[in-house]
XYZ file of C-alpha atoms in Angstrom:
402
model
C -14.848 -0.247 20.077
C -13.128 -0.395 23.599
C -11.682 3.036 23.046
C -15.137 4.325 22.339
C -16.614 2.828 25.503
C -13.776 4.361 27.612
C -14.203 7.719 25.951
C -17.857 7.691 26.597
C -17.407 6.661 30.275
C -14.848 9.482 30.720
C -17.249 12.036 29.148
C -20.043 10.861 31.466
C -17.792 11.041 34.502
C -16.602 14.554 33.584
C -20.152 15.587 33.071
C -21.214 14.255 36.449
C -18.345 15.964 38.133
C -19.295 19.273 36.394
C -22.910 18.896 37.439
C -21.889 18.245 41.082
C -19.654 21.231 41.108
C -22.369 23.538 39.705
C -24.909 22.171 42.240
C -22.383 22.753 45.001
C -21.757 26.298 43.847
C -25.576 26.978 43.889
C -25.898 25.552 47.370
C -22.959 27.541 48.684
C -24.332 30.760 47.170
C -27.894 30.195 48.785
C -26.242 29.483 52.139
C -23.599 32.169 52.171
C -25.446 34.903 50.385
C -23.061 37.655 49.145
C -20.420 36.846 51.836
C -18.151 35.008 49.403
C -15.930 36.042 46.645
C -15.614 33.689 43.649
C -12.504 32.025 45.085
C -14.234 31.815 48.511
C -17.160 30.008 46.746
C -14.740 27.697 45.050
C -13.018 27.025 48.310
C -16.356 26.163 50.118
C -17.020 23.495 47.537
C -14.154 21.467 49.023
C -16.364 20.758 52.008
C -17.723 17.960 49.904
C -14.626 15.892 50.685
C -13.859 14.968 47.092
C -10.291 14.785 46.030
C -8.856 18.132 45.172
C -6.543 18.376 42.133
C -3.336 20.282 42.688
C -4.137 22.885 40.038
C -7.488 23.593 41.691
C -5.864 24.208 45.226
C -3.218 26.374 43.606
C -5.787 28.458 41.731
C -7.939 29.071 44.896
C -5.106 29.786 47.203
C -3.237 32.026 44.795
C -4.619 35.382 46.073
C -3.315 38.712 47.239
C -1.987 38.136 50.655
C -1.450 41.822 51.654
C -4.429 41.689 54.114
C -5.337 45.273 53.598
C -5.944 47.252 56.777
C -4.708 44.406 59.087
C -4.348 46.013 62.583
C -1.138 45.685 64.356
C -1.091 43.815 67.659
C 0.023 45.386 70.889
C 2.968 43.588 72.270
C 2.309 45.082 75.838
C 0.579 42.562 78.039
C -0.975 45.450 79.876
C -3.012 46.209 76.690
C -4.725 42.819 76.678
C -7.948 43.965 78.504
C -8.416 46.687 75.886
C -7.790 44.123 73.055
C -10.380 41.745 74.588
C -12.884 44.605 74.958
C -12.408 45.646 71.314
C -13.052 42.043 70.182
C -16.150 41.817 72.361
C -17.514 45.125 71.006
C -16.988 44.295 67.401
C -17.126 40.505 66.840
C -18.782 38.170 69.423
C -20.107 40.375 72.212
C -19.279 39.726 75.812
C -19.354 36.332 77.460
C -21.501 36.788 80.694
C -19.286 36.503 83.787
C -21.769 37.744 86.511
C -25.376 38.126 87.314
C -25.995 34.408 87.679
C -25.340 31.356 89.839
C -24.523 27.812 88.720
C -25.410 24.468 90.187
C -24.475 20.873 89.084
C -26.208 17.589 89.334
C -24.735 14.156 88.363
C -27.766 12.599 86.790
C -26.029 9.316 85.585
C -22.718 7.691 86.399
C -21.289 4.426 85.103
C -18.098 2.758 83.967
C -17.036 3.213 80.365
C -14.617 1.552 77.906
C -14.376 -1.820 79.653
C -13.798 -0.281 83.169
C -10.913 1.991 82.096
C -12.950 5.143 82.858
C -15.779 6.776 84.844
C -18.517 8.375 82.798
C -20.892 10.922 84.151
C -23.752 12.960 82.655
C -23.777 16.164 84.561
C -26.667 18.693 84.467
C -25.496 22.255 84.527
C -28.138 24.687 85.722
C -27.622 28.458 85.438
C -30.121 30.792 87.227
C -30.494 34.488 87.681
C -33.068 34.698 90.343
C -36.149 34.900 87.863
C -35.433 32.138 85.401
C -33.142 29.224 84.925
C -31.548 27.162 82.128
C -30.033 23.716 82.056
C -27.735 21.780 79.714
C -26.082 18.430 80.063
C -22.295 17.622 79.856
C -20.623 14.283 79.167
C -17.690 13.794 81.425
C -15.185 10.920 81.329
C -12.068 10.663 83.436
C -9.474 7.791 83.649
C -9.841 5.577 86.636
C -6.220 5.052 87.317
C -4.899 8.624 86.941
C -4.598 11.071 89.805
C -4.416 14.879 89.256
C -5.013 14.577 85.530
C -5.457 17.258 82.845
C -8.764 17.694 81.071
C -9.947 18.521 77.528
C -13.280 20.259 77.304
C -15.264 21.459 74.358
C -18.355 21.398 72.303
C -19.420 18.977 69.536
C -22.021 18.869 66.711
C -23.494 15.729 68.094
C -26.028 15.287 70.905
C -24.578 13.724 74.080
C -26.412 10.461 73.291
C -24.243 10.037 70.143
C -21.169 11.754 71.394
C -19.018 8.487 71.814
C -19.536 7.743 68.153
C -18.073 11.155 67.201
C -14.763 10.576 65.338
C -13.700 14.203 65.909
C -13.343 13.375 69.752
C -11.491 10.070 70.163
C -12.647 9.651 73.807
C -10.894 6.283 74.549
C -7.654 7.510 72.997
C -7.575 10.682 75.132
C -8.398 8.535 78.238
C -5.689 6.125 77.433
C -3.200 8.946 77.414
C -4.092 9.895 80.914
C -6.482 12.821 80.350
C -10.067 13.386 81.132
C -12.509 14.639 78.488
C -15.741 16.662 78.827
C -18.054 17.660 75.923
C -21.454 19.190 75.375
C -23.565 19.593 72.283
C -23.196 23.371 71.346
C -26.879 23.596 70.406
C -27.885 22.722 73.947
C -26.649 26.168 74.969
C -28.007 28.168 71.920
C -29.678 27.016 68.786
C -27.568 27.697 65.696
C -30.416 29.567 64.209
C -30.827 33.373 63.823
C -34.517 33.157 64.768
C -34.196 31.073 67.968
C -30.705 31.359 69.344
C -31.671 33.722 72.048
C -34.170 31.161 73.486
C -31.309 29.263 75.158
C -29.088 30.451 77.996
C -29.059 34.027 76.631
C -32.629 34.509 77.742
C -31.168 34.899 81.233
C -29.290 38.058 80.174
C -30.893 41.257 79.124
C -28.189 42.160 76.627
C -28.877 42.470 72.895
C -25.130 42.570 72.144
C -24.772 38.907 72.973
C -24.259 36.438 70.135
C -24.589 32.732 69.898
C -20.700 32.610 70.364
C -21.354 34.349 73.733
C -23.582 31.439 74.685
C -21.392 28.677 73.388
C -18.273 30.026 75.084
C -20.257 30.521 78.243
C -21.129 26.831 78.120
C -17.387 25.840 78.123
C -16.689 28.129 81.052
C -19.607 26.633 83.108
C -18.373 23.175 82.207
C -14.907 24.261 83.439
C -16.557 25.321 86.736
C -17.734 21.714 87.310
C -14.403 20.181 86.364
C -12.695 22.219 88.960
C -14.982 20.734 91.715
C -13.516 17.219 91.052
C -10.824 16.098 93.316
C -8.396 14.577 90.850
C -8.489 17.286 88.187
C -5.286 19.421 87.718
C -6.593 23.033 87.647
C -3.451 24.122 85.801
C -3.976 21.642 82.848
C -7.421 22.457 81.436
C -7.517 22.568 77.666
C -10.356 23.619 75.283
C -10.812 22.031 71.878
C -13.203 22.319 68.940
C -13.603 21.884 65.195
C -14.681 24.381 62.527
C -16.946 27.043 64.028
C -16.477 25.263 67.376
C -12.647 25.857 66.972
C -13.424 29.564 67.217
C -15.710 28.747 70.300
C -12.702 27.006 71.913
C -10.461 30.031 71.135
C -13.079 32.527 72.306
C -13.771 30.630 75.544
C -10.044 30.692 76.200
C -9.739 34.372 75.513
C -12.580 35.020 78.061
C -11.566 32.551 80.618
C -7.945 32.582 81.991
C -8.405 29.093 83.685
C -8.018 27.495 80.258
C -4.211 26.731 79.933
C -4.253 25.560 76.413
C -6.535 26.630 73.605
C -6.701 24.289 70.570
C -8.635 24.696 67.447
C -9.011 22.604 64.272
C -9.893 24.244 60.942
C -11.265 27.357 62.513
C -10.744 29.742 59.579
C -8.202 32.217 58.538
C -7.987 36.045 58.460
C -11.180 37.838 57.538
C -9.137 40.035 55.143
C -8.139 37.094 52.924
C -10.029 36.953 49.649
C -10.783 33.409 50.412
C -12.690 34.012 53.645
C -16.157 35.254 53.996
C -17.095 38.990 53.698
C -19.103 40.778 56.296
C -22.656 40.962 54.914
C -26.137 41.335 56.337
C -27.396 38.691 53.772
C -25.491 35.792 55.328
C -27.152 33.032 57.246
C -24.820 32.993 60.250
C -25.082 36.606 61.449
C -26.281 35.445 64.790
C -22.742 34.208 65.447
C -21.776 37.796 65.820
C -22.589 40.791 67.916
C -24.874 43.178 65.920
C -22.007 45.904 65.717
C -20.058 43.422 63.557
C -22.508 44.152 60.692
C -21.651 47.845 60.844
C -18.512 46.869 58.952
C -20.458 45.559 55.998
C -18.645 46.504 52.766
C -15.745 47.924 54.729
C -14.093 44.655 56.070
C -10.746 46.285 56.081
C -11.765 48.733 58.731
C -12.609 46.067 61.307
C -10.152 46.821 64.198
C -9.457 43.127 64.874
C -9.010 39.831 62.927
C -8.087 36.219 63.492
C -4.617 37.069 64.736
C -6.181 39.097 67.481
C -8.190 36.068 68.669
C -5.169 33.967 68.699
C -3.120 36.686 70.602
C -5.750 36.770 73.306
C -4.467 33.514 74.620
C -0.845 34.796 74.922
C 0.714 34.191 78.293
C -0.859 30.678 78.186
C -0.673 28.154 75.310
C -2.171 27.886 71.774
C -2.070 24.907 69.348
C -3.671 25.220 65.859
C -4.576 22.427 63.484
C -4.895 23.181 59.851
C -6.302 20.993 57.079
C -4.057 20.617 54.080
C -6.940 20.515 51.751
C -9.348 22.620 53.855
C -9.569 25.471 51.295
C -12.671 26.837 52.853
C -10.809 27.736 55.991
C -7.947 29.248 53.971
C -4.960 27.287 55.385
C -2.555 29.899 54.237
C -4.061 32.798 56.197
C -4.744 30.552 59.187
C -0.927 30.025 59.312
C -0.173 33.626 58.645
C -2.415 34.662 61.480
C -0.480 32.376 63.782
C 2.845 33.841 62.610
C 1.511 37.316 63.330
C 0.083 36.442 66.650
C 3.161 34.681 67.977
C 5.001 37.984 68.235
C 2.864 38.753 71.311
C 4.272 35.625 73.046
C 7.759 36.304 71.895
C 8.086 40.038 72.425
C 5.408 40.677 75.081
C 5.703 37.659 77.340
C 9.326 36.629 76.392
C 8.247 33.143 75.471
C 9.745 30.684 72.955
C 7.780 30.465 69.718
C 7.855 28.522 66.447
C 10.365 29.598 63.822
C 9.517 32.190 61.131
C 8.399 30.298 57.965
C 5.433 30.099 55.532
C 2.548 27.608 55.331
C 4.303 26.099 52.266
C 7.494 25.300 54.317
C 5.787 22.689 56.664
C 5.359 19.063 55.693
C 1.973 17.541 56.420
C 1.335 15.590 59.673
C 4.481 17.065 61.336
C 3.819 19.109 64.491
C 5.852 22.128 65.135
C 5.833 23.071 68.849
C 7.248 25.712 71.238
C 6.536 26.852 74.699
C 4.035 29.514 73.468
C 2.326 28.143 70.339
C 2.199 25.051 68.179
C 0.745 24.096 64.828
C 0.158 21.046 62.677
C -0.973 20.805 59.161
C -2.866 17.502 58.885
C -3.421 15.520 55.674
C -6.918 15.752 54.453
C -9.494 18.391 54.662
C -12.021 19.961 56.904
C -11.771 17.561 59.958
C -10.326 17.131 63.383
C -8.720 13.762 63.264
C -6.352 11.449 65.336
C -3.274 13.215 63.885
C -4.491 16.422 65.485
C -5.194 14.737 68.809
C -1.740 13.027 69.033
C -0.269 16.544 68.475
C -2.543 18.123 71.172
C -1.678 15.450 73.698
C 2.049 15.572 72.940
C 1.916 19.332 73.472
C 0.072 18.998 76.777
C 2.594 16.453 77.992
C 5.601 18.647 76.915
C 4.495 22.187 77.678
C 1.431 22.393 79.956
C 2.262 21.564 83.538
């Protein structure tokens, strides 16, 4: 009798899991359109946070890793402007750098974390002579630290809820002697294809600009403010972000040389990986890209750049990438492969120490690998930016960014 009950319970559990999987697959297909292969769709299901069986992970990640058509990176630092221009033209569009002025207003100021830190809300206003746009930034800096470094980035949470955001452990960062500044990315541009141009982009008459242009622009304007503060070390500004905001962090660093360290958590791998999204006009996130990006629909292998290009645009400064061990949707293998490809620009172009040659499968989880040029950690768990990542970011800043 007991065996029958256990068998019945197991059947019900398996049926529930199957239903969940099918519903997840349907939701992913509706959201992603035709941008995902079968394995890409199966990878996206892992966003649910459910435990992933080893066989499932092996099945999803066991794909052709030849990355057809992957462009070679120039190792000559003099070619960097051309590489940046090519990325602007084909992926995110330019991040505006002129034709505007910026003003700052501290609209609130108070102590935070039992008096350990000063907290400000700063209103950043951008105007072009005809129109203006404002967004607020949360700024915290340690009271007892002089000439401290800063981490800046964008979050998915509004500023009013930011301190509850586990992806940014504000108090932990402050306790390690660093300041932290964050903004809600939607305050600069809505994450919506129909409305994203109604934010800061309305100040610029340029149809090639994307939502990523606006979000990276926000980080640069926040950096403008930080560099007005007397106790900020201008040589120790780091950008950070998670998921799509990891790519915003990387893109902001590519466009703004004042950012000494670019970090990114679970930002996704090489476009040419069969696990990653394909270029398609039917997707729901096309506003992230410049319109020319869609010219490569059905011919992804002809795109003249890829994720390793974005990494390499920080060469000459510092890069640290965080990879989720079970974040199949970001394709951890090609994230690591992209870093191995990009590091050659630091090593051969800038004569900078880099991490050893190895594969994703050679690295134990939760163990940072660091060098003067680049660093990486594979954290336990999935699609998240967690305390393990932040410990690695801070250790890297302490060791290499001075």
